[in-house]
PDB file of C-alpha atoms in Angstrom:
ATOM      1  CA  MET R 107     -39.147 -35.346 105.517  1.00 50.00           C
ATOM      2  CA  ARG R 108     -42.499 -36.900 104.926  1.00 54.00           C
ATOM      3  CA  ARG R 109     -42.846 -40.085 102.902  1.00 60.00           C
ATOM      4  CA  LEU R 110     -42.923 -39.554  99.153  1.00 61.00           C
ATOM      5  CA  ASP R 111     -45.925 -40.778  97.212  1.00 60.00           C
ATOM      6  CA  ASN R 112     -46.321 -41.341  93.453  1.00 57.00           C
ATOM      7  CA  ILE R 113     -46.942 -37.679  92.618  1.00 58.00           C
ATOM      8  CA  ASP R 114     -43.416 -36.876  93.738  1.00 79.00           C
ATOM      9  CA  LEU R 115     -41.951 -38.900  90.859  1.00 83.00           C
ATOM     10  CA  ARG R 116     -43.447 -36.369  88.489  1.00 85.00           C
ATOM     11  CA  LEU R 117     -42.077 -33.487  90.569  1.00 88.00           C
ATOM     12  CA  LEU R 118     -38.685 -35.163  90.716  1.00 89.00           C
ATOM     13  CA  ARG R 119     -38.649 -35.573  86.915  1.00 88.00           C
ATOM     14  CA  VAL R 120     -39.402 -31.857  86.554  1.00 89.00           C
ATOM     15  CA  PHE R 121     -36.560 -31.052  88.938  1.00 90.00           C
ATOM     16  CA  VAL R 122     -34.103 -33.327  87.120  1.00 89.00           C
ATOM     17  CA  THR R 123     -35.026 -31.779  83.769  1.00 88.00           C
ATOM     18  CA  LEU R 124     -34.616 -28.322  85.269  1.00 89.00           C
ATOM     19  CA  ALA R 125     -31.167 -29.204  86.611  1.00 89.00           C
ATOM     20  CA  ASP R 126     -30.115 -30.803  83.313  1.00 87.00           C
ATOM     21  CA  ALA R 127     -31.264 -27.704  81.417  1.00 85.00           C
ATOM     22  CA  GLY R 128     -29.428 -25.384  83.778  1.00 86.00           C
ATOM     23  CA  GLY R 129     -32.401 -23.111  84.300  1.00 86.00           C
ATOM     24  CA  PHE R 130     -36.015 -22.386  83.503  1.00 87.00           C
ATOM     25  CA  ALA R 131     -35.713 -21.203  79.889  1.00 85.00           C
ATOM     26  CA  ASP R 132     -34.536 -24.485  78.354  1.00 84.00           C
ATOM     27  CA  ALA R 133     -36.578 -26.581  80.785  1.00 84.00           C
ATOM     28  CA  GLN R 134     -39.750 -24.767  79.606  1.00 84.00           C
ATOM     29  CA  ILE R 135     -39.073 -25.991  76.074  1.00 80.00           C
ATOM     30  CA  ALA R 136     -38.157 -29.520  77.131  1.00 76.00           C
ATOM     31  CA  LEU R 137     -41.239 -29.954  79.308  1.00 80.00           C
ATOM     32  CA  ASN R 138     -43.618 -27.697  77.409  1.00 79.00           C
ATOM     33  CA  LEU R 139     -44.535 -25.938  80.650  1.00 84.00           C
ATOM     34  CA  SER R 140     -44.686 -22.263  81.541  1.00 87.00           C
ATOM     35  CA  GLN R 141     -42.126 -20.750  83.939  1.00 87.00           C
ATOM     36  CA  SER R 142     -44.835 -20.177  86.533  1.00 89.00           C
ATOM     37  CA  THR R 143     -45.885 -23.845  86.388  1.00 89.00           C
ATOM     38  CA  LEU R 144     -42.259 -24.966  86.673  1.00 88.00           C
ATOM     39  CA  SER R 145     -41.757 -22.715  89.649  1.00 89.00           C
ATOM     40  CA  THR R 146     -44.906 -24.068  91.274  1.00 91.00           C
ATOM     41  CA  HIS R 147     -43.737 -27.648  90.790  1.00 90.00           C
ATOM     42  CA  LEU R 148     -40.289 -26.858  92.170  1.00 90.00           C
ATOM     43  CA  SER R 149     -41.723 -25.112  95.185  1.00 90.00           C
ATOM     44  CA  ALA R 150     -44.039 -28.043  95.857  1.00 89.00           C
ATOM     45  CA  LEU R 151     -41.086 -30.461  95.741  1.00 89.00           C
ATOM     46  CA  GLU R 152     -39.001 -28.250  98.048  1.00 88.00           C
ATOM     47  CA  LYS R 153     -41.913 -28.083 100.490  1.00 88.00           C
ATOM     48  CA  LYS R 154     -42.336 -31.854 100.370  1.00 86.00           C
ATOM     49  CA  ILE R 155     -38.604 -32.507 100.846  1.00 86.00           C
ATOM     50  CA  GLY R 156     -38.195 -29.726 103.370  1.00 86.00           C
ATOM     51  CA  ALA R 157     -35.224 -27.758 102.026  1.00 89.00           C
ATOM     52  CA  PRO R 158     -34.311 -25.456  99.114  1.00 91.00           C
ATOM     53  CA  LEU R 159     -33.016 -27.267  96.052  1.00 91.00           C
ATOM     54  CA  CYS R 160     -31.721 -24.351  94.047  1.00 89.00           C
ATOM     55  CA  GLU R 161     -30.986 -20.653  94.009  1.00 87.00           C
ATOM     56  CA  ARG R 162     -32.827 -18.678  91.394  1.00 80.00           C
ATOM     57  CA  GLY R 163     -32.872 -14.970  90.720  1.00 73.00           C
ATOM     58  CA  ARG R 164     -30.788 -12.255  89.109  1.00 71.00           C
ATOM     59  CA  ARG R 165     -27.615 -14.245  89.619  1.00 72.00           C
ATOM     60  CA  GLY R 166     -29.058 -17.098  87.598  1.00 78.00           C
ATOM     61  CA  PHE R 167     -29.893 -20.678  88.416  1.00 85.00           C
ATOM     62  CA  ARG R 168     -27.705 -22.832  90.662  1.00 89.00           C
ATOM     63  CA  LEU R 169     -28.331 -25.993  92.651  1.00 92.00           C
ATOM     64  CA  THR R 170     -27.758 -25.832  96.388  1.00 92.00           C
ATOM     65  CA  GLU R 171     -25.473 -28.436  97.965  1.00 92.00           C
ATOM     66  CA  PHE R 172     -28.592 -30.291  99.095  1.00 92.00           C
ATOM     67  CA  GLY R 173     -30.034 -29.877  95.579  1.00 90.00           C
ATOM     68  CA  GLU R 174     -26.954 -31.583  94.118  1.00 92.00           C
ATOM     69  CA  SER R 175     -27.520 -34.541  96.469  1.00 92.00           C
ATOM     70  CA  VAL R 176     -31.220 -34.749  95.579  1.00 91.00           C
ATOM     71  CA  TYR R 177     -30.370 -34.536  91.851  1.00 90.00           C
ATOM     72  CA  ALA R 178     -27.875 -37.406  92.103  1.00 90.00           C
ATOM     73  CA  ALA R 179     -30.312 -39.489  94.137  1.00 90.00           C
ATOM     74  CA  ALA R 180     -33.169 -38.774  91.741  1.00 88.00           C
ATOM     75  CA  ARG R 181     -31.090 -39.794  88.727  1.00 85.00           C
ATOM     76  CA  GLN R 182     -30.187 -43.035  90.484  1.00 85.00           C
ATOM     77  CA  LEU R 183     -33.838 -43.569  91.420  1.00 85.00           C
ATOM     78  CA  PHE R 184     -35.003 -43.260  87.806  1.00 81.00           C
ATOM     79  CA  THR R 185     -32.263 -45.632  86.700  1.00 77.00           C
ATOM     80  CA  ASP R 186     -33.424 -48.137  89.304  1.00 79.00           C
ATOM     81  CA  ILE R 187     -37.058 -47.703  88.223  1.00 78.00           C
ATOM     82  CA  GLU R 188     -36.108 -48.406  84.617  1.00 72.00           C
ATOM     83  CA  SER R 189     -34.186 -51.504  85.729  1.00 70.00           C
ATOM     84  CA  PHE R 190     -37.237 -52.606  87.707  1.00 74.00           C
ATOM     85  CA  GLU R 191     -39.506 -52.155  84.677  1.00 67.00           C
ATOM     86  CA  ALA R 192     -37.024 -53.969  82.453  1.00 63.00           C
ATOM     87  CA  ARG R 193     -36.830 -56.875  84.921  1.00 65.00           C
ATOM     88  CA  LEU R 194     -40.618 -57.176  85.049  1.00 64.00           C
ATOM     89  CA  GLY R 195     -40.835 -57.028  81.258  1.00 57.00           C
ATOM     90  CA  ARG R 196     -38.106 -59.647  80.883  1.00 57.00           C
ATOM     91  CA  ASP R 197     -39.834 -61.970  83.332  1.00 54.00           C
ATOM     92  CA  ARG R 198     -43.094 -61.520  81.390  1.00 53.00           C
ATOM     93  CA  GLY R 199     -41.198 -62.219  78.180  1.00 60.00           C
ATOM     94  CA  LYS R 200     -41.554 -58.698  76.769  1.00 75.00           C
ATOM     95  CA  LEU R 201     -39.402 -55.570  76.544  1.00 81.00           C
ATOM     96  CA  THR R 202     -40.453 -52.514  78.571  1.00 81.00           C
ATOM     97  CA  GLY R 203     -38.838 -49.382  79.979  1.00 84.00           C
ATOM     98  CA  ARG R 204     -37.196 -46.328  78.387  1.00 88.00           C
ATOM     99  CA  LEU R 205     -34.537 -46.308  75.674  1.00 93.00           C
ATOM    100  CA  ARG R 206     -32.593 -43.074  75.268  1.00 93.00           C
ATOM    101  CA  ILE R 207     -30.983 -42.785  71.843  1.00 96.00           C
ATOM    102  CA  GLY R 208     -28.615 -40.108  70.547  1.00 95.00           C
ATOM    103  CA  ILE R 209     -27.545 -39.506  66.991  1.00 95.00           C
ATOM    104  CA  VAL R 210     -25.857 -36.833  64.887  1.00 94.00           C
ATOM    105  CA  ASP R 211     -28.051 -34.593  62.731  1.00 93.00           C
ATOM    106  CA  GLY R 212     -28.442 -34.737  58.979  1.00 92.00           C
ATOM    107  CA  VAL R 213     -28.799 -38.523  58.697  1.00 91.00           C
ATOM    108  CA  VAL R 214     -32.466 -38.968  57.797  1.00 90.00           C
ATOM    109  CA  THR R 215     -31.640 -39.293  54.061  1.00 90.00           C
ATOM    110  CA  SER R 216     -28.838 -41.812  54.645  1.00 88.00           C
ATOM    111  CA  PRO R 217     -29.964 -45.437  53.887  1.00 77.00           C
ATOM    112  CA  GLU R 218     -27.598 -46.873  56.539  1.00 76.00           C
ATOM    113  CA  LEU R 219     -27.652 -44.131  59.131  1.00 81.00           C
ATOM    114  CA  GLY R 220     -31.320 -43.100  58.892  1.00 76.00           C
ATOM    115  CA  LEU R 221     -32.967 -44.423  62.039  1.00 86.00           C
ATOM    116  CA  GLN R 222     -36.545 -44.378  60.816  1.00 90.00           C
ATOM    117  CA  ALA R 223     -36.465 -47.941  59.436  1.00 89.00           C
ATOM    118  CA  ALA R 224     -34.774 -49.384  62.518  1.00 90.00           C
ATOM    119  CA  LEU R 225     -37.130 -47.482  64.811  1.00 92.00           C
ATOM    120  CA  GLY R 226     -40.132 -48.772  62.953  1.00 91.00           C
ATOM    121  CA  ARG R 227     -39.050 -52.398  63.314  1.00 89.00           C
ATOM    122  CA  PHE R 228     -38.028 -51.926  66.963  1.00 91.00           C
ATOM    123  CA  CYS R 229     -41.361 -50.317  67.899  1.00 91.00           C
ATOM    124  CA  ARG R 230     -43.296 -53.127  66.287  1.00 89.00           C
ATOM    125  CA  TYR R 231     -41.208 -55.649  68.189  1.00 87.00           C
ATOM    126  CA  ALA R 232     -41.289 -53.782  71.520  1.00 88.00           C
ATOM    127  CA  PRO R 233     -44.419 -51.571  71.565  1.00 90.00           C
ATOM    128  CA  ASP R 234     -44.255 -50.989  75.334  1.00 87.00           C
ATOM    129  CA  VAL R 235     -40.837 -49.304  75.254  1.00 90.00           C
ATOM    130  CA  PHE R 236     -40.734 -45.513  75.613  1.00 92.00           C
ATOM    131  CA  LEU R 237     -38.299 -44.006  73.102  1.00 94.00           C
ATOM    132  CA  ASP R 238     -36.336 -40.792  73.769  1.00 93.00           C
ATOM    133  CA  LEU R 239     -34.451 -39.600  70.669  1.00 94.00           C
ATOM    134  CA  ALA R 240     -32.046 -36.640  70.748  1.00 93.00           C
ATOM    135  CA  LEU R 241     -29.639 -35.032  68.286  1.00 93.00           C
ATOM    136  CA  GLY R 242     -26.150 -33.834  69.173  1.00 93.00           C
ATOM    137  CA  THR R 243     -22.605 -33.385  67.969  1.00 93.00           C
ATOM    138  CA  PRO R 244     -20.278 -36.383  68.265  1.00 92.00           C
ATOM    139  CA  ARG R 245     -18.642 -34.871  71.382  1.00 91.00           C
ATOM    140  CA  GLU R 246     -21.992 -34.156  73.017  1.00 92.00           C
ATOM    141  CA  LEU R 247     -23.207 -37.688  72.333  1.00 94.00           C
ATOM    142  CA  GLU R 248     -20.045 -39.320  73.591  1.00 93.00           C
ATOM    143  CA  ARG R 249     -20.244 -37.276  76.786  1.00 91.00           C
ATOM    144  CA  ALA R 250     -23.943 -38.161  77.168  1.00 92.00           C
ATOM    145  CA  VAL R 251     -23.379 -41.919  76.998  1.00 92.00           C
ATOM    146  CA  THR R 252     -20.424 -41.622  79.399  1.00 90.00           C
ATOM    147  CA  GLU R 253     -22.543 -39.635  81.889  1.00 86.00           C
ATOM    148  CA  GLY R 254     -25.454 -42.016  81.513  1.00 87.00           C
ATOM    149  CA  THR R 255     -27.954 -39.526  80.046  1.00 89.00           C
ATOM    150  CA  ARG R 256     -28.085 -41.550  76.805  1.00 93.00           C
ATOM    151  CA  ASP R 257     -28.233 -45.346  76.582  1.00 94.00           C
ATOM    152  CA  VAL R 258     -26.871 -45.677  73.034  1.00 96.00           C
ATOM    153  CA  VAL R 259     -25.422 -43.097  70.669  1.00 96.00           C
ATOM    154  CA  ILE R 260     -24.494 -43.269  66.988  1.00 95.00           C
ATOM    155  CA  GLY R 261     -22.029 -41.103  65.112  1.00 93.00           C
ATOM    156  CA  PRO R 262     -18.350 -40.536  64.200  1.00 92.00           C
ATOM    157  CA  MET R 263     -17.041 -40.922  67.750  1.00 90.00           C
ATOM    158  CA  SER R 264     -13.503 -40.350  68.976  1.00 86.00           C
ATOM    159  CA  GLN R 265     -13.550 -43.795  70.704  1.00 85.00           C
ATOM    160  CA  LYS R 266     -11.678 -42.277  73.660  1.00 84.00           C
ATOM    161  CA  ALA R 267     -14.313 -42.377  76.413  1.00 85.00           C
ATOM    162  CA  PRO R 268     -13.466 -44.857  79.193  1.00 86.00           C
ATOM    163  CA  GLN R 269     -15.728 -47.810  80.004  1.00 90.00           C
ATOM    164  CA  ILE R 270     -17.610 -47.411  76.695  1.00 93.00           C
ATOM    165  CA  THR R 271     -18.026 -50.192  74.146  1.00 94.00           C
ATOM    166  CA  TYR R 272     -17.721 -48.983  70.548  1.00 94.00           C
ATOM    167  CA  ARG R 273     -18.711 -50.924  67.484  1.00 93.00           C
ATOM    168  CA  ALA R 274     -18.136 -49.882  63.844  1.00 91.00           C
ATOM    169  CA  PHE R 275     -21.547 -49.298  62.265  1.00 88.00           C
ATOM    170  CA  CYS R 276     -21.251 -47.907  58.726  1.00 89.00           C
ATOM    171  CA  ARG R 277     -19.284 -45.491  56.617  1.00 91.00           C
ATOM    172  CA  GLU R 278     -20.728 -42.238  55.291  1.00 93.00           C
ATOM    173  CA  PRO R 279     -19.261 -40.788  52.054  1.00 94.00           C
ATOM    174  CA  HIS R 280     -18.405 -37.057  52.163  1.00 96.00           C
ATOM    175  CA  ALA R 281     -17.375 -34.520  49.550  1.00 97.00           C
ATOM    176  CA  LEU R 282     -16.248 -30.887  49.424  1.00 98.00           C
ATOM    177  CA  TYR R 283     -19.044 -28.681  48.075  1.00 98.00           C
ATOM    178  CA  CYS R 284     -19.584 -25.163  46.836  1.00 98.00           C
ATOM    179  CA  GLY R 285     -22.890 -23.457  46.091  1.00 97.00           C
ATOM    180  CA  ALA R 286     -24.314 -21.808  42.978  1.00 97.00           C
ATOM    181  CA  GLY R 287     -22.825 -18.368  42.602  1.00 94.00           C
ATOM    182  CA  HIS R 288     -19.475 -19.442  44.059  1.00 97.00           C
ATOM    183  CA  PRO R 289     -16.445 -18.607  41.815  1.00 95.00           C
ATOM    184  CA  LEU R 290     -15.678 -22.358  41.474  1.00 97.00           C
ATOM    185  CA  PHE R 291     -19.246 -23.486  40.723  1.00 97.00           C
ATOM    186  CA  GLU R 292     -18.904 -23.293  36.938  1.00 96.00           C
ATOM    187  CA  THR R 293     -15.189 -24.214  36.848  1.00 96.00           C
ATOM    188  CA  PRO R 294     -14.420 -27.757  35.596  1.00 96.00           C
ATOM    189  CA  ASP R 295     -12.542 -29.940  38.070  1.00 96.00           C
ATOM    190  CA  ALA R 296      -9.604 -30.177  35.681  1.00 96.00           C
ATOM    191  CA  ALA R 297      -9.170 -26.424  35.841  1.00 96.00           C
ATOM    192  CA  ILE R 298      -9.273 -26.221  39.655  1.00 96.00           C
ATOM    193  CA  ALA R 299      -5.883 -26.168  41.351  1.00 95.00           C
ATOM    194  CA  ARG R 300      -5.196 -26.756  45.022  1.00 93.00           C
ATOM    195  CA  GLU R 301      -4.325 -23.078  45.339  1.00 94.00           C
ATOM    196  CA  ASP R 302      -7.795 -22.148  44.111  1.00 95.00           C
ATOM    197  CA  VAL R 303      -9.405 -24.197  46.897  1.00 96.00           C
ATOM    198  CA  GLU R 304      -7.035 -22.869  49.514  1.00 94.00           C
ATOM    199  CA  LYS R 305      -8.028 -19.285  48.628  1.00 94.00           C
ATOM    200  CA  CYS R 306     -11.767 -19.983  49.148  1.00 97.00           C
ATOM    201  CA  ALA R 307     -13.576 -19.029  52.320  1.00 97.00           C
ATOM    202  CA  PHE R 308     -13.874 -22.399  54.132  1.00 97.00           C
ATOM    203  CA  SER R 309     -16.646 -23.385  56.567  1.00 97.00           C
ATOM    204  CA  VAL R 310     -15.476 -26.086  59.025  1.00 96.00           C
ATOM    205  CA  ARG R 311     -17.478 -28.259  61.347  1.00 94.00           C
ATOM    206  CA  GLY R 312     -16.629 -27.043  64.854  1.00 92.00           C
ATOM    207  CA  TYR R 313     -16.245 -30.556  66.302  1.00 90.00           C
ATOM    208  CA  LEU R 314     -13.923 -31.526  63.369  1.00 90.00           C
ATOM    209  CA  HIS R 315     -12.123 -28.192  63.011  1.00 91.00           C
ATOM    210  CA  PHE R 316      -8.592 -29.492  62.388  1.00 92.00           C
ATOM    211  CA  ASP R 317      -9.732 -32.623  60.545  1.00 93.00           C
ATOM    212  CA  ASP R 318     -11.563 -30.512  57.971  1.00 94.00           C
ATOM    213  CA  LEU R 319      -8.578 -28.192  57.546  1.00 94.00           C
ATOM    214  CA  TYR R 320      -6.282 -31.175  57.076  1.00 93.00           C
ATOM    215  CA  ARG R 321      -8.520 -32.931  54.549  1.00 93.00           C
ATOM    216  CA  ALA R 322      -8.841 -29.789  52.443  1.00 94.00           C
ATOM    217  CA  ASN R 323      -5.224 -28.776  52.968  1.00 91.00           C
ATOM    218  CA  HIS R 324      -6.630 -25.379  53.882  1.00 94.00           C
ATOM    219  CA  PRO R 325      -4.744 -22.768  55.926  1.00 93.00           C
ATOM    220  CA  ARG R 326      -7.624 -21.335  57.968  1.00 93.00           C
ATOM    221  CA  PRO R 327     -11.403 -21.389  58.415  1.00 95.00           C
ATOM    222  CA  ALA R 328     -13.592 -18.422  57.522  1.00 96.00           C
ATOM    223  CA  GLY R 329     -16.675 -19.819  59.283  1.00 96.00           C
ATOM    224  CA  THR R 330     -17.768 -22.626  61.554  1.00 96.00           C
ATOM    225  CA  VAL R 331     -20.934 -24.710  62.088  1.00 96.00           C
ATOM    226  CA  MET R 332     -22.032 -27.376  64.508  1.00 94.00           C
ATOM    227  CA  HIS R 333     -24.835 -28.999  62.471  1.00 93.00           C
ATOM    228  CA  MET R 334     -25.255 -30.168  58.888  1.00 94.00           C
ATOM    229  CA  GLU R 335     -28.267 -27.936  58.180  1.00 95.00           C
ATOM    230  CA  ALA R 336     -26.127 -24.918  59.082  1.00 96.00           C
ATOM    231  CA  GLN R 337     -23.374 -26.185  56.781  1.00 97.00           C
ATOM    232  CA  VAL R 338     -25.896 -26.452  53.916  1.00 98.00           C
ATOM    233  CA  MET R 339     -26.876 -22.824  54.500  1.00 98.00           C
ATOM    234  CA  MET R 340     -23.250 -21.662  54.466  1.00 98.00           C
ATOM    235  CA  ILE R 341     -22.575 -23.503  51.184  1.00 98.00           C
ATOM    236  CA  LEU R 342     -25.830 -22.347  49.543  1.00 98.00           C
ATOM    237  CA  SER R 343     -24.853 -18.756  50.286  1.00 97.00           C
ATOM    238  CA  GLY R 344     -22.352 -19.066  47.420  1.00 97.00           C
ATOM    239  CA  GLN R 345     -19.596 -17.671  49.635  1.00 97.00           C
ATOM    240  CA  TYR R 346     -18.194 -20.759  51.308  1.00 98.00           C
ATOM    241  CA  ILE R 347     -16.914 -24.232  50.531  1.00 97.00           C
ATOM    242  CA  GLY R 348     -17.362 -27.000  53.082  1.00 97.00           C
ATOM    243  CA  PHE R 349     -17.686 -30.757  53.651  1.00 97.00           C
ATOM    244  CA  LEU R 350     -21.076 -32.441  53.577  1.00 97.00           C
ATOM    245  CA  PRO R 351     -22.254 -36.076  53.540  1.00 96.00           C
ATOM    246  CA  CYS R 352     -22.939 -37.016  49.919  1.00 96.00           C
ATOM    247  CA  HIS R 353     -26.513 -38.088  50.620  1.00 95.00           C
ATOM    248  CA  ILE R 354     -27.183 -34.453  51.585  1.00 96.00           C
ATOM    249  CA  GLY R 355     -24.985 -32.683  49.075  1.00 96.00           C
ATOM    250  CA  GLU R 356     -26.135 -34.682  46.067  1.00 95.00           C
ATOM    251  CA  ASP R 357     -29.745 -33.787  46.681  1.00 94.00           C
ATOM    252  CA  TRP R 358     -28.831 -30.104  46.317  1.00 96.00           C
ATOM    253  CA  ALA R 359     -26.508 -30.897  43.431  1.00 96.00           C
ATOM    254  CA  GLY R 360     -29.425 -32.496  41.606  1.00 95.00           C
ATOM    255  CA  ARG R 361     -31.153 -29.113  41.797  1.00 95.00           C
ATOM    256  CA  ARG R 362     -28.088 -27.307  40.484  1.00 96.00           C
ATOM    257  CA  GLN R 363     -27.708 -25.396  43.731  1.00 97.00           C
ATOM    258  CA  MET R 364     -24.501 -27.129  44.818  1.00 98.00           C
ATOM    259  CA  ARG R 365     -21.659 -29.164  43.365  1.00 97.00           C
ATOM    260  CA  ALA R 366     -18.849 -31.376  44.619  1.00 97.00           C
ATOM    261  CA  LEU R 367     -15.242 -30.287  44.014  1.00 97.00           C
ATOM    262  CA  LYS R 368     -12.574 -32.775  42.854  1.00 96.00           C
ATOM    263  CA  ARG R 369     -13.965 -35.882  44.565  1.00 96.00           C
ATOM    264  CA  ASP R 370     -10.815 -37.830  43.795  1.00 95.00           C
ATOM    265  CA  ILE R 371      -8.815 -35.508  46.042  1.00 95.00           C
ATOM    266  CA  TYR R 372     -11.262 -34.204  48.647  1.00 96.00           C
ATOM    267  CA  GLY R 373     -13.742 -37.082  48.962  1.00 96.00           C
ATOM    268  CA  PHE R 374     -13.574 -39.359  51.984  1.00 95.00           C
ATOM    269  CA  ALA R 375     -15.768 -41.709  54.030  1.00 94.00           C
ATOM    270  CA  SER R 376     -16.513 -41.039  57.694  1.00 92.00           C
ATOM    271  CA  GLN R 377     -16.657 -44.099  60.005  1.00 92.00           C
ATOM    272  CA  HIS R 378     -19.679 -44.106  62.301  1.00 93.00           C
ATOM    273  CA  PHE R 379     -19.900 -46.142  65.501  1.00 94.00           C
ATOM    274  CA  THR R 380     -22.485 -47.232  68.013  1.00 95.00           C
ATOM    275  CA  ALA R 381     -21.472 -46.563  71.630  1.00 95.00           C
ATOM    276  CA  VAL R 382     -22.935 -47.938  74.844  1.00 95.00           C
ATOM    277  CA  ARG R 383     -21.688 -48.179  78.422  1.00 92.00           C
ATOM    278  CA  THR R 384     -19.764 -51.436  78.756  1.00 93.00           C
ATOM    279  CA  SER R 385     -21.586 -52.233  82.000  1.00 88.00           C
ATOM    280  CA  GLU R 386     -24.943 -52.206  80.138  1.00 88.00           C
ATOM    281  CA  ALA R 387     -23.868 -53.662  76.792  1.00 88.00           C
ATOM    282  CA  ARG R 388     -25.824 -56.886  77.425  1.00 87.00           C
ATOM    283  CA  ARG R 389     -29.127 -55.248  78.325  1.00 87.00           C
ATOM    284  CA  PRO R 390     -31.891 -56.963  76.266  1.00 85.00           C
ATOM    285  CA  LEU R 391     -33.342 -53.566  75.331  1.00 87.00           C
ATOM    286  CA  LEU R 392     -30.018 -52.390  73.901  1.00 91.00           C
ATOM    287  CA  LEU R 393     -29.241 -55.667  72.234  1.00 89.00           C
ATOM    288  CA  THR R 394     -32.581 -55.684  70.480  1.00 89.00           C
ATOM    289  CA  PHE R 395     -32.212 -52.124  69.242  1.00 93.00           C
ATOM    290  CA  LEU R 396     -28.629 -52.688  68.014  1.00 92.00           C
ATOM    291  CA  ARG R 397     -29.834 -55.788  66.212  1.00 88.00           C
ATOM    292  CA  GLU R 398     -32.368 -53.679  64.306  1.00 88.00           C
ATOM    293  CA  LEU R 399     -29.643 -51.121  63.505  1.00 88.00           C
ATOM    294  CA  ARG R 400     -27.432 -53.827  62.065  1.00 86.00           C
ATOM    295  CA  ARG R 401     -30.331 -54.982  59.873  1.00 82.00           C
ATOM    296  CA  ASN R 402     -30.151 -51.536  58.211  1.00 73.00           C
ATOM    297  CA  THR R 403     -26.654 -52.249  56.935  1.00 70.00           C
ATOM    298  CA  GLU R 404     -27.488 -55.850  56.123  1.00 67.00           C
ATOM    299  CA  ARG R 405     -30.525 -54.796  54.102  1.00 61.00           C
ATOM    300  CA  THR R 406     -28.655 -52.195  52.077  1.00 58.00           C
ATOM    301  CA  GLY R 407     -25.737 -54.635  51.797  1.00 50.00           C
ATOM    302  CA  ARG R 408     -22.181 -54.054  52.854  1.00 46.00           C
ATOM    303  CA  ASP R 409     -20.957 -54.541  49.323  1.00 40.00           C
ATOM    304  CA  ALA R 410     -23.519 -52.044  48.049  1.00 44.00           C
ATOM    305  CA  GLY R 411     -22.365 -49.575  50.698  1.00 43.00           C
ATOM    306  CA  GLU R 412     -18.757 -49.898  49.637  1.00 46.00           C
ATOM    307  CA  ALA R 413     -19.786 -49.478  46.038  1.00 44.00           C
ATOM    308  CA  ALA R 414     -21.654 -46.315  46.918  1.00 43.00           C
ATOM    309  CA  ILE R 415     -18.556 -44.978  48.590  1.00 41.00           C
ATOM    310  CA  GLY R 416     -16.489 -45.796  45.576  1.00 46.00           C
ATOM    311  CA  THR R 417     -18.988 -44.046  43.319  1.00 43.00           C
ATOM    312  CA  ALA R 418     -19.035 -40.954  45.529  1.00 42.00           C
ATOM    313  CA  LEU R 419     -15.276 -40.773  45.517  1.00 44.00           C
ATOM    314  CA  ALA R 420     -14.970 -41.388  41.769  1.00 41.00           C
TER     315      ALA R 420
END
């Protein structure tokens, strides 16, 4: 194999993205490249390295045994490069490198969970850092931080992944909602019995299937979603009830398109955590970002947050 020069880093990044995506279709979207361009880059890398990296054709996309080795080595190489950049930045007294953040969807309207304020402060403090922000379900995010594809993730984690440091971040009030046109929409809370709720078609969040059933004391789901926007659509159809964060549901309730059902019984607050690999918990880049996240809760005030929860559950 000939020596690799700088251009091969770009080809290696294309290959790693292709492997992570499991094929050309998703990699095209992630890299904003055509399939022919991806294929050209992959062929160029294979020619440079001197061996096939993957099998592609009617049977689908699969890494060769050598491709698996190159993928693992490339991932380690990029980690080492980021460590090198971070070391240089630290020695120069400034933060550099790449920070890969993961968060659950539907949080932009939450004062504590919305990242936009923390990101703004972080970028002003560390303008040379490259930010990579991705959405995912709690399980996806927890797996990503465990596998090292995300540096820090935020959401209602299970706290079961090994060698991960979890820290309680904030609590997010939830309520059980129905949409306009639903049989319970115009029914006063005092007239709604548990049996009425149990008879409704219930949309559960797939990653909290049994938790949702338990909280609503409901026998079975009639639909499932993986993201909050999908849950909003299910509820707005007027056919389903389902749990939503109050900062989302109350916006629709203000437009008379949704309402909460018996908050005193079905309301609850979801605990969100930050999660990082324990081995990297003291990285200056992570510490700085987590500091800005904590300023979100400090600015809104812990007491105010608890009061908001109490109001939502009242």
